[in-house]
PDB file of C-alpha atoms in Angstrom:
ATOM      1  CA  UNK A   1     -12.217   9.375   0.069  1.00  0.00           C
ATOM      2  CA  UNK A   2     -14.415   8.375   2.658  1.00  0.00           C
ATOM      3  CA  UNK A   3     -13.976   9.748   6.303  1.00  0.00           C
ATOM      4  CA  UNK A   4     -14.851   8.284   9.836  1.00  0.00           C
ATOM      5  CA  UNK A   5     -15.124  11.052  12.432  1.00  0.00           C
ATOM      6  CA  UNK A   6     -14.445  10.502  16.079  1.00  0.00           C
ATOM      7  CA  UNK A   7     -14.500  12.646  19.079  1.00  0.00           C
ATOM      8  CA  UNK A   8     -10.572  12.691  19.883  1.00  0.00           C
ATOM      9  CA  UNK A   9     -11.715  12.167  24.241  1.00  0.00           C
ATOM     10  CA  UNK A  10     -14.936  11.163  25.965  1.00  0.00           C
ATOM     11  CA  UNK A  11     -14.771  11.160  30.131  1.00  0.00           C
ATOM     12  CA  UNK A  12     -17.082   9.236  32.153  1.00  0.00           C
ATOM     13  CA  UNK A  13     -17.010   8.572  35.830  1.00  0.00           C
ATOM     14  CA  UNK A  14     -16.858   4.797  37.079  1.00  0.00           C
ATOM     15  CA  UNK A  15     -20.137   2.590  36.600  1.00  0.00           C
ATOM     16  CA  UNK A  16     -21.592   5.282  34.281  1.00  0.00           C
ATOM     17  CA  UNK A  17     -22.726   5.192  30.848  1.00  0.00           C
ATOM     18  CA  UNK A  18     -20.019   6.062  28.103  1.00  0.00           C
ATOM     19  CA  UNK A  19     -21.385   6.801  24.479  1.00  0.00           C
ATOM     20  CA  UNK A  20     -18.553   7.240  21.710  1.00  0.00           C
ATOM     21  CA  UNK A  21     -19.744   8.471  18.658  1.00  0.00           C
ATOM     22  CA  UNK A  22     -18.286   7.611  15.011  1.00  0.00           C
ATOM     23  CA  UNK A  23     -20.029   9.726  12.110  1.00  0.00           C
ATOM     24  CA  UNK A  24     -20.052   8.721   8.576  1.00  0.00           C
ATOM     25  CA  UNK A  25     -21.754   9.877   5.218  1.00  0.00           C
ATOM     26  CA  UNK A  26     -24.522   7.102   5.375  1.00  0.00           C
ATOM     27  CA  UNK A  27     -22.654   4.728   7.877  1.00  0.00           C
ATOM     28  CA  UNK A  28     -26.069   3.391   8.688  1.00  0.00           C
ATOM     29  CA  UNK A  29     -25.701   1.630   5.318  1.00  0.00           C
ATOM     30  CA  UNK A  30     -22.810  -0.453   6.223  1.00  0.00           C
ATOM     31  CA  UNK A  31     -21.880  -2.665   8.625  1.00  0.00           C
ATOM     32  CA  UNK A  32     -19.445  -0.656  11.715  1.00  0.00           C
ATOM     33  CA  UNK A  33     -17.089  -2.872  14.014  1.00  0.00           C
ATOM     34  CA  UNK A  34     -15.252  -1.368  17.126  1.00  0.00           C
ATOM     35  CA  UNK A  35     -11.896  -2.030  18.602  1.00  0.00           C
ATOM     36  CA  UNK A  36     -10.395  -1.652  21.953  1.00  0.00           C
ATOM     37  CA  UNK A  37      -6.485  -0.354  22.262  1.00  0.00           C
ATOM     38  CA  UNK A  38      -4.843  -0.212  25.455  1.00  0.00           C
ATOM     39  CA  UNK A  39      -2.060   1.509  25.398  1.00  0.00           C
ATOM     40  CA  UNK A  40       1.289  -0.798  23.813  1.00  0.00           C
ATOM     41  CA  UNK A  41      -1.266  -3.413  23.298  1.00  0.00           C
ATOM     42  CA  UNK A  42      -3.050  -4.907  19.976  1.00  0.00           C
ATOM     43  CA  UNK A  43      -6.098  -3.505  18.853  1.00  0.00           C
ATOM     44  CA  UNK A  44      -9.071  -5.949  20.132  1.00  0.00           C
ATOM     45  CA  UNK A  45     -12.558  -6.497  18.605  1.00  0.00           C
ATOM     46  CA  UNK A  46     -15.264  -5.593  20.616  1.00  0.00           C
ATOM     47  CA  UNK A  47     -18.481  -5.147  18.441  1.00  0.00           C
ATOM     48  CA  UNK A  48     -19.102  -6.004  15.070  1.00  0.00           C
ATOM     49  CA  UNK A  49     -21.786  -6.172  12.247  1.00  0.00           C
ATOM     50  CA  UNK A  50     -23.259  -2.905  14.210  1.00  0.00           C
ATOM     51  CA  UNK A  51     -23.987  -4.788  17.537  1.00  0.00           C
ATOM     52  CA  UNK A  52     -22.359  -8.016  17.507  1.00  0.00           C
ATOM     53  CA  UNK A  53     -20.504  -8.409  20.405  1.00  0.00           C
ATOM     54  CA  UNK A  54     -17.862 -11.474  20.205  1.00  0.00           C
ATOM     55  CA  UNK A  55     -17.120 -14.352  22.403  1.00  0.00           C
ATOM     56  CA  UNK A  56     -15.457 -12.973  25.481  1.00  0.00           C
ATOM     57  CA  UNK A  57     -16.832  -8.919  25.311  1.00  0.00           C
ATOM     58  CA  UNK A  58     -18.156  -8.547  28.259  1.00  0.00           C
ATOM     59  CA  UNK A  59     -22.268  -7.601  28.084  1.00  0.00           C
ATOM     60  CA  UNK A  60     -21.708  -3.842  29.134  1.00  0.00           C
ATOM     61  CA  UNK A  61     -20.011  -3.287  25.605  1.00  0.00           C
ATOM     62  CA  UNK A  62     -23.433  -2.744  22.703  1.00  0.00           C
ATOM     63  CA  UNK A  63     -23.685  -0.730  19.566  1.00  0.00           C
ATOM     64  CA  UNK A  64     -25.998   0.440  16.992  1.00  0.00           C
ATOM     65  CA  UNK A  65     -25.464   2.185  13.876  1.00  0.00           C
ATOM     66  CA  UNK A  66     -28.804   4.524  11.894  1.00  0.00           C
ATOM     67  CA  UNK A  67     -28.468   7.311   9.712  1.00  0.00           C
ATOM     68  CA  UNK A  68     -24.784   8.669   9.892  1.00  0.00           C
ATOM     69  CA  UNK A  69     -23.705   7.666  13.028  1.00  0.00           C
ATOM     70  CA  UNK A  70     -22.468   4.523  14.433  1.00  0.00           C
ATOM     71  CA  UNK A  71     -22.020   4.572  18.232  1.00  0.00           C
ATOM     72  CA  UNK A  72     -20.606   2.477  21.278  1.00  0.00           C
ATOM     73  CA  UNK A  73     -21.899   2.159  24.440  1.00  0.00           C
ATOM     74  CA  UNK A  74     -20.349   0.847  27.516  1.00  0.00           C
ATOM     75  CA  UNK A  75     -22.672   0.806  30.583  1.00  0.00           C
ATOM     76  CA  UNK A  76     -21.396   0.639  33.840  1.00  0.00           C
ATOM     77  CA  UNK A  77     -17.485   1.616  32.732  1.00  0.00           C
ATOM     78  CA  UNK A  78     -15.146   0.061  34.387  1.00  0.00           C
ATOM     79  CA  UNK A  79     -11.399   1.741  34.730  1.00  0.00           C
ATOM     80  CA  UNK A  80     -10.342  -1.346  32.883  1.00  0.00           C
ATOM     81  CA  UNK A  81     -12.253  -0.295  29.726  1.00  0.00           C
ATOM     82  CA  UNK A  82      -9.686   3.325  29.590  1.00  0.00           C
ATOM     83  CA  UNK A  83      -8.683   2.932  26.052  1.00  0.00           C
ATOM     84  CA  UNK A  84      -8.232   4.065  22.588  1.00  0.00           C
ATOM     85  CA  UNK A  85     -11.692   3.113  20.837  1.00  0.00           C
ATOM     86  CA  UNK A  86     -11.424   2.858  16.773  1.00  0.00           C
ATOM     87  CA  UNK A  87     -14.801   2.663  14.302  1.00  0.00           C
ATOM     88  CA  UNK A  88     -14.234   0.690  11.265  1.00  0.00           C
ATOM     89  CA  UNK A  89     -16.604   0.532   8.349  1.00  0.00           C
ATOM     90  CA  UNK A  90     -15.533  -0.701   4.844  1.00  0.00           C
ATOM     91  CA  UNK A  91     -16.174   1.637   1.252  1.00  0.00           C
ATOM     92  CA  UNK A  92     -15.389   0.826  -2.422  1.00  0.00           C
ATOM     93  CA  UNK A  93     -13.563  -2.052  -1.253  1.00  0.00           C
ATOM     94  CA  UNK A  94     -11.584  -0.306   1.593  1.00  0.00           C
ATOM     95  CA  UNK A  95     -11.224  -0.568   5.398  1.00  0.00           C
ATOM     96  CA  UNK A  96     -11.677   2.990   6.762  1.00  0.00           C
ATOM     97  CA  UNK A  97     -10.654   3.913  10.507  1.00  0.00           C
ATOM     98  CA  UNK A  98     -11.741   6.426  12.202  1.00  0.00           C
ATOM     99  CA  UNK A  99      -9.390   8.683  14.130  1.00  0.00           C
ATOM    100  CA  UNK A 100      -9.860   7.176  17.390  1.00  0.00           C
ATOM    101  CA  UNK A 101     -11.014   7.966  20.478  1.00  0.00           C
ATOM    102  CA  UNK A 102      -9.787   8.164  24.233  1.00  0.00           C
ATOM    103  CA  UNK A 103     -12.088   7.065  26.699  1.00  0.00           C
ATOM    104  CA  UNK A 104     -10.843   8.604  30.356  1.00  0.00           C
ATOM    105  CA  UNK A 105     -12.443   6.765  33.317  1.00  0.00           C
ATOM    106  CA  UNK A 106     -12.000   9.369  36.159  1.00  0.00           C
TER     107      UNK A 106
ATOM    108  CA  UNK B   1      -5.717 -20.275  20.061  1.00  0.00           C
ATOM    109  CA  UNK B   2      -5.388 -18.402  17.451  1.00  0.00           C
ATOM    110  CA  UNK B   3      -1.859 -16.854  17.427  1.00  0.00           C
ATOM    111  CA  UNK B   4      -0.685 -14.103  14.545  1.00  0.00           C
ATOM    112  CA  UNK B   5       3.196 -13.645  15.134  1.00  0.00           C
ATOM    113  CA  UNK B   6       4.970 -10.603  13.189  1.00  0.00           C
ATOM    114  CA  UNK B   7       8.530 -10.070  12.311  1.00  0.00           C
ATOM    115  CA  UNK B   8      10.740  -8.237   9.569  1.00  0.00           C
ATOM    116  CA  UNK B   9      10.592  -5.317  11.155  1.00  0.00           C
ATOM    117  CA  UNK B  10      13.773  -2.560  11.923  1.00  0.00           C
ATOM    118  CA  UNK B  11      15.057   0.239  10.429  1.00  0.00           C
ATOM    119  CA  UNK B  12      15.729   1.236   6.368  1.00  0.00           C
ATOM    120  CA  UNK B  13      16.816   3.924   4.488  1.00  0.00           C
ATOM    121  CA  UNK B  14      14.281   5.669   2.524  1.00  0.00           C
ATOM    122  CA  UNK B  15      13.869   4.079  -1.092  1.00  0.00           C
ATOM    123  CA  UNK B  16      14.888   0.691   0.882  1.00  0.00           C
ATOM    124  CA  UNK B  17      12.997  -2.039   0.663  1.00  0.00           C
ATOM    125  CA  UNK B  18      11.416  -4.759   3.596  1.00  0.00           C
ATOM    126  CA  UNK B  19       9.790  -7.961   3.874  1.00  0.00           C
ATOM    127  CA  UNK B  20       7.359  -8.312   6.450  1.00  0.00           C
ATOM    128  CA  UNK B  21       6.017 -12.195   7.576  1.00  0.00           C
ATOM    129  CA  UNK B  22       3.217 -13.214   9.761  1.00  0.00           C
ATOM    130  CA  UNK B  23       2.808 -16.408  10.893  1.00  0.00           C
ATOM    131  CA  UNK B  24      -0.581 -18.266  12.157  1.00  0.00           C
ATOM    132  CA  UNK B  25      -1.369 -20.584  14.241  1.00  0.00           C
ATOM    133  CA  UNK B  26      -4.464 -22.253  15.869  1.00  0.00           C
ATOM    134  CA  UNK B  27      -6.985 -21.899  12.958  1.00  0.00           C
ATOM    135  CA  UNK B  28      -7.283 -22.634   9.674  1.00  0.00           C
ATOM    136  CA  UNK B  29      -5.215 -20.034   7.947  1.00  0.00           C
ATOM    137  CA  UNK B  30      -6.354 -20.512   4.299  1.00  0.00           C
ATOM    138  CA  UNK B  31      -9.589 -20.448   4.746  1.00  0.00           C
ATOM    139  CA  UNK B  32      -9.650 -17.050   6.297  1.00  0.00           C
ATOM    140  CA  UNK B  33      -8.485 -13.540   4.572  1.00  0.00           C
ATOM    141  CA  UNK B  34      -5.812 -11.940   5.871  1.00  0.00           C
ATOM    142  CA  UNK B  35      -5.120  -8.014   6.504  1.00  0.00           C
ATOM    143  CA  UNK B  36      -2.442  -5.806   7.074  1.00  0.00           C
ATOM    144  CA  UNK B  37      -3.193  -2.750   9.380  1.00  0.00           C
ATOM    145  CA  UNK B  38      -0.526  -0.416  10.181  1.00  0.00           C
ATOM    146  CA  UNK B  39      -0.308   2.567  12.696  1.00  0.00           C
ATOM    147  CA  UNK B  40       2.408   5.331  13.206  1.00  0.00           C
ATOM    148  CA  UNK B  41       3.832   6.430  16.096  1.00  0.00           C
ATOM    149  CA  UNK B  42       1.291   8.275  18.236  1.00  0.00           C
ATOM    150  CA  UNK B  43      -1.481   7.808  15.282  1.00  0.00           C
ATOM    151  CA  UNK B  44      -4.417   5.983  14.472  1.00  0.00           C
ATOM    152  CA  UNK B  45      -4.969   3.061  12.456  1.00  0.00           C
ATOM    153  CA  UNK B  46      -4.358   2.814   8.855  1.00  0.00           C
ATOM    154  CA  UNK B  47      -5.667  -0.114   6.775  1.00  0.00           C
ATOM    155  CA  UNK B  48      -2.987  -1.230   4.221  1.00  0.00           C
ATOM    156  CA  UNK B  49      -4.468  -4.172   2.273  1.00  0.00           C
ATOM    157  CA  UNK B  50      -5.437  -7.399   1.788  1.00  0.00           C
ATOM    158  CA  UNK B  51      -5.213 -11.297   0.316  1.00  0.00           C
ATOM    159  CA  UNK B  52      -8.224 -13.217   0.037  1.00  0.00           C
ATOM    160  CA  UNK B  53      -8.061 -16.995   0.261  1.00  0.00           C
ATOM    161  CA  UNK B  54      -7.611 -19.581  -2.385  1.00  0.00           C
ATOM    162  CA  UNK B  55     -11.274 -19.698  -3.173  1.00  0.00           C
ATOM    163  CA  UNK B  56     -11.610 -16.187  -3.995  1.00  0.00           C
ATOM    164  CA  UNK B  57      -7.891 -16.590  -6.243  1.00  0.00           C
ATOM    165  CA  UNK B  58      -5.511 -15.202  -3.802  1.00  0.00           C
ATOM    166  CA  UNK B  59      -7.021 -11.510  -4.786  1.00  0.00           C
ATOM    167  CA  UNK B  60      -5.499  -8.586  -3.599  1.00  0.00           C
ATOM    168  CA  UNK B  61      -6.845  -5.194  -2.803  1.00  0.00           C
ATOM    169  CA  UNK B  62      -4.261  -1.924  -1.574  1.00  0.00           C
ATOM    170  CA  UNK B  63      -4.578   1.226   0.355  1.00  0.00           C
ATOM    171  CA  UNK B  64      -4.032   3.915  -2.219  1.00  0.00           C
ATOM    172  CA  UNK B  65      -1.186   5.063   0.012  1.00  0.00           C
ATOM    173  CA  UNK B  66       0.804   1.794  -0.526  1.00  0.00           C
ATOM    174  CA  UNK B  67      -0.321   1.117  -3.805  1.00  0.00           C
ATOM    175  CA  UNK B  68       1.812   0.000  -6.350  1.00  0.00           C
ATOM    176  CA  UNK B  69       4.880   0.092  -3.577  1.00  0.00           C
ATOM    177  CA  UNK B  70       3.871  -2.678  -1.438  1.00  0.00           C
ATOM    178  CA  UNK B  71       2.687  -6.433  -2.356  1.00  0.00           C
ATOM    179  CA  UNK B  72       0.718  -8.595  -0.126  1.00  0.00           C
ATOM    180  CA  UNK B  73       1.033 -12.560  -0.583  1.00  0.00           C
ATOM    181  CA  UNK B  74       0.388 -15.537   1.256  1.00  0.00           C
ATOM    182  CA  UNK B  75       2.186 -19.143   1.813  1.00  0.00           C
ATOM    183  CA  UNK B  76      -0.474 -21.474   3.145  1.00  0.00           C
ATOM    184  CA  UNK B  77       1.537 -24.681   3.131  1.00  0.00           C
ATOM    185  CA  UNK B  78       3.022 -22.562   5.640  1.00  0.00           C
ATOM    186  CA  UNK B  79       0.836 -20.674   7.536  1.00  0.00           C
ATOM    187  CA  UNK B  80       2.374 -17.414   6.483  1.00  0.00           C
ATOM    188  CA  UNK B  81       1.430 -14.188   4.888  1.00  0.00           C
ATOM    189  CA  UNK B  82       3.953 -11.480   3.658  1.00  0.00           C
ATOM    190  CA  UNK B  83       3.976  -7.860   3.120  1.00  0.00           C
ATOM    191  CA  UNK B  84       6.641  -6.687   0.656  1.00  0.00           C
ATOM    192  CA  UNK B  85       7.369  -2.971   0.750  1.00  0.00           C
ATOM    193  CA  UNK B  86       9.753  -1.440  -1.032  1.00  0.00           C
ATOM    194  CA  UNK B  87      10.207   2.324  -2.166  1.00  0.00           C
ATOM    195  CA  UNK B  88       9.518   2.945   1.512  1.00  0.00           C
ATOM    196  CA  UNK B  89       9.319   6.494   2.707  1.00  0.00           C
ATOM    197  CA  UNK B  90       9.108   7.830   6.031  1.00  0.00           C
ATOM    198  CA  UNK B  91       5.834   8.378   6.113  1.00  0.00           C
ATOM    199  CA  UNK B  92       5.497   4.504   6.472  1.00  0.00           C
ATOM    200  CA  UNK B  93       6.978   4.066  10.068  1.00  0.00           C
ATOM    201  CA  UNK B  94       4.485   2.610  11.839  1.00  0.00           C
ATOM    202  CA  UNK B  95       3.654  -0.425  13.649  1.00  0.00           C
ATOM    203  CA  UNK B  96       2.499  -2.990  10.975  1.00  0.00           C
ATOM    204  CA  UNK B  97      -0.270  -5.710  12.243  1.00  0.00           C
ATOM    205  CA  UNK B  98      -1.190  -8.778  10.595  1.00  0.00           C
ATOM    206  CA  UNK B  99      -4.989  -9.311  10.657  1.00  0.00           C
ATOM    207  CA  UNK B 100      -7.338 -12.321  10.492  1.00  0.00           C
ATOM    208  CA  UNK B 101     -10.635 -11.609   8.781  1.00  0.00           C
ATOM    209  CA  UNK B 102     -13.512 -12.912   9.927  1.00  0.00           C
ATOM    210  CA  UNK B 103     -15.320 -15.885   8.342  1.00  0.00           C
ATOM    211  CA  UNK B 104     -18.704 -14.847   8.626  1.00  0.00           C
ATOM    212  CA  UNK B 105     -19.244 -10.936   6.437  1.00  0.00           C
ATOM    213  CA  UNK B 106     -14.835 -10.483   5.783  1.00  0.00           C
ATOM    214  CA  UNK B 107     -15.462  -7.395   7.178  1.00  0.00           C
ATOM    215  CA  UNK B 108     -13.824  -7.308  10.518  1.00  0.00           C
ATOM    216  CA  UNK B 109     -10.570  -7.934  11.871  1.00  0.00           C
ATOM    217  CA  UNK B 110     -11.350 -10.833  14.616  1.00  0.00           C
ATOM    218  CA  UNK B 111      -7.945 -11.247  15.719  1.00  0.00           C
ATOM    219  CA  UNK B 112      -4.862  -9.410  15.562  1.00  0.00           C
ATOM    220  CA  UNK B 113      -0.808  -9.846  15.574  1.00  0.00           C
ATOM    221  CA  UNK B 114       1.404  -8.442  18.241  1.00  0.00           C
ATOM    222  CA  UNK B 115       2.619  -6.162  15.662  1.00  0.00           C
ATOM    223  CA  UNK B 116       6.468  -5.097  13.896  1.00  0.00           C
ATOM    224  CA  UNK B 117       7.665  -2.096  14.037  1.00  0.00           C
ATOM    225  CA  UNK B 118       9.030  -0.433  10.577  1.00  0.00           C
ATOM    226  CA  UNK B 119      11.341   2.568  11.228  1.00  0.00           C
ATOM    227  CA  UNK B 120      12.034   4.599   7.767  1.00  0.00           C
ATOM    228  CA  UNK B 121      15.196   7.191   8.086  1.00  0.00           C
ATOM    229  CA  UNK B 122      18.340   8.488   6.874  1.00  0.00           C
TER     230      UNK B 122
END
């Protein structure tokens, strides 16, 4: 079955650049959405189609996806983006997670 | 505003059997596909399956984990979408969401449910 690899924690001070990486056998080839999860909250959309960021995502939130790895970037982190980030990416006709990751903002 | 409102959840005996409902709100619900993503205590998210709309003939698609033990359907007269499970085991307490699909590729989940929490155990 296909796999989605995360780091399990990324750390990044306040107002720096935070990269979270999501690898895949040929992810560039499909289409990877992100989600935000604060903690007892929803999960929350936050890119999509690779770098689609929806209505009300703040700017600082991109992506790209090329080869095997899909990643997120938040520039300028702010301690309200602390969160558990999920990579999504469908094969043969299944949603696949990846394991998550927890951004620290410290 | 779209609103996705779970309930069904509690506790069952493994073997038991639970109905799950979702209802929508502030969009039109039978256009869209609708998901079911679940995710244990402490874990990640799990995708469980799926109903596509009327236009696509109410198709189904299942997790292999759930498959053949759990039954997604769909009520849009009222808004609703289900999630029958039955044969439960423990491994499926979790936190089940309810999932709108996006319009545009039905590849992402644009907005999701508060969540119900299934609790499996003897």
């Amino acid at each position: 079955s296909y796999e989605l690899t995360q780091p399990p924690s990324v750390s990044v001070s306040p107002g720096q650049t935070a990269s979270i990486t999501c690898s895949g056998d040929e992810l560039g080839d499909k289409y990877a959405s992100w989600y935000q999860q604060k903690p007892g909250q929803s999960p929350v959309l936050v890119i999509y189609q690779d770098s689609e960021r929806p209505s009300g995502i703040p700017e600082r939130f991109s992506g790209s996806n090329s080869g095997n790895t899909a990643t997120l970037t938040i520039s300028g982190t702010q301690a309200m983006d602390e969160a558990d980030y999920y990579c999504q990416a469908w094969d043969s006709s299944t949603a696949v997670f990846g394991g998550g990751t927890k951004l620290t903002v410290l | 505003e779209v609103q996705l409102v779970e309930s069904g959840g509690g506790l069952v005996q493994p073997g038991g059997s639970l109905r799950l409902s979702c209802v929508a709100s502030g969009f039109t619900f039978r256009d869209h596909y609708m998901d079911w993503v679940r995710q244990a205590p402490g874990k990640g998210l799990e995708w469980v399956g799926r109903t596509r709309n009327k236009v696509n003939s109410y198709t189904t698609q299942y997790a292999a984990s759930v498959k053949g033990r759990f039954t997604i359907s769909r009520d849009d007269s009222k808004n609703s979408l289900y999630l029958q499970m039955n044969s439960l085991k423990t491994e499926d307490t979790a936190v089940y969401y309810c999932a709108r699909v996006s319009l545009a590729g039905a590849r992402e989940f644009d907005y999701w449910g508060q969540g119900t929490l299934v609790t499996v155990s003897s």
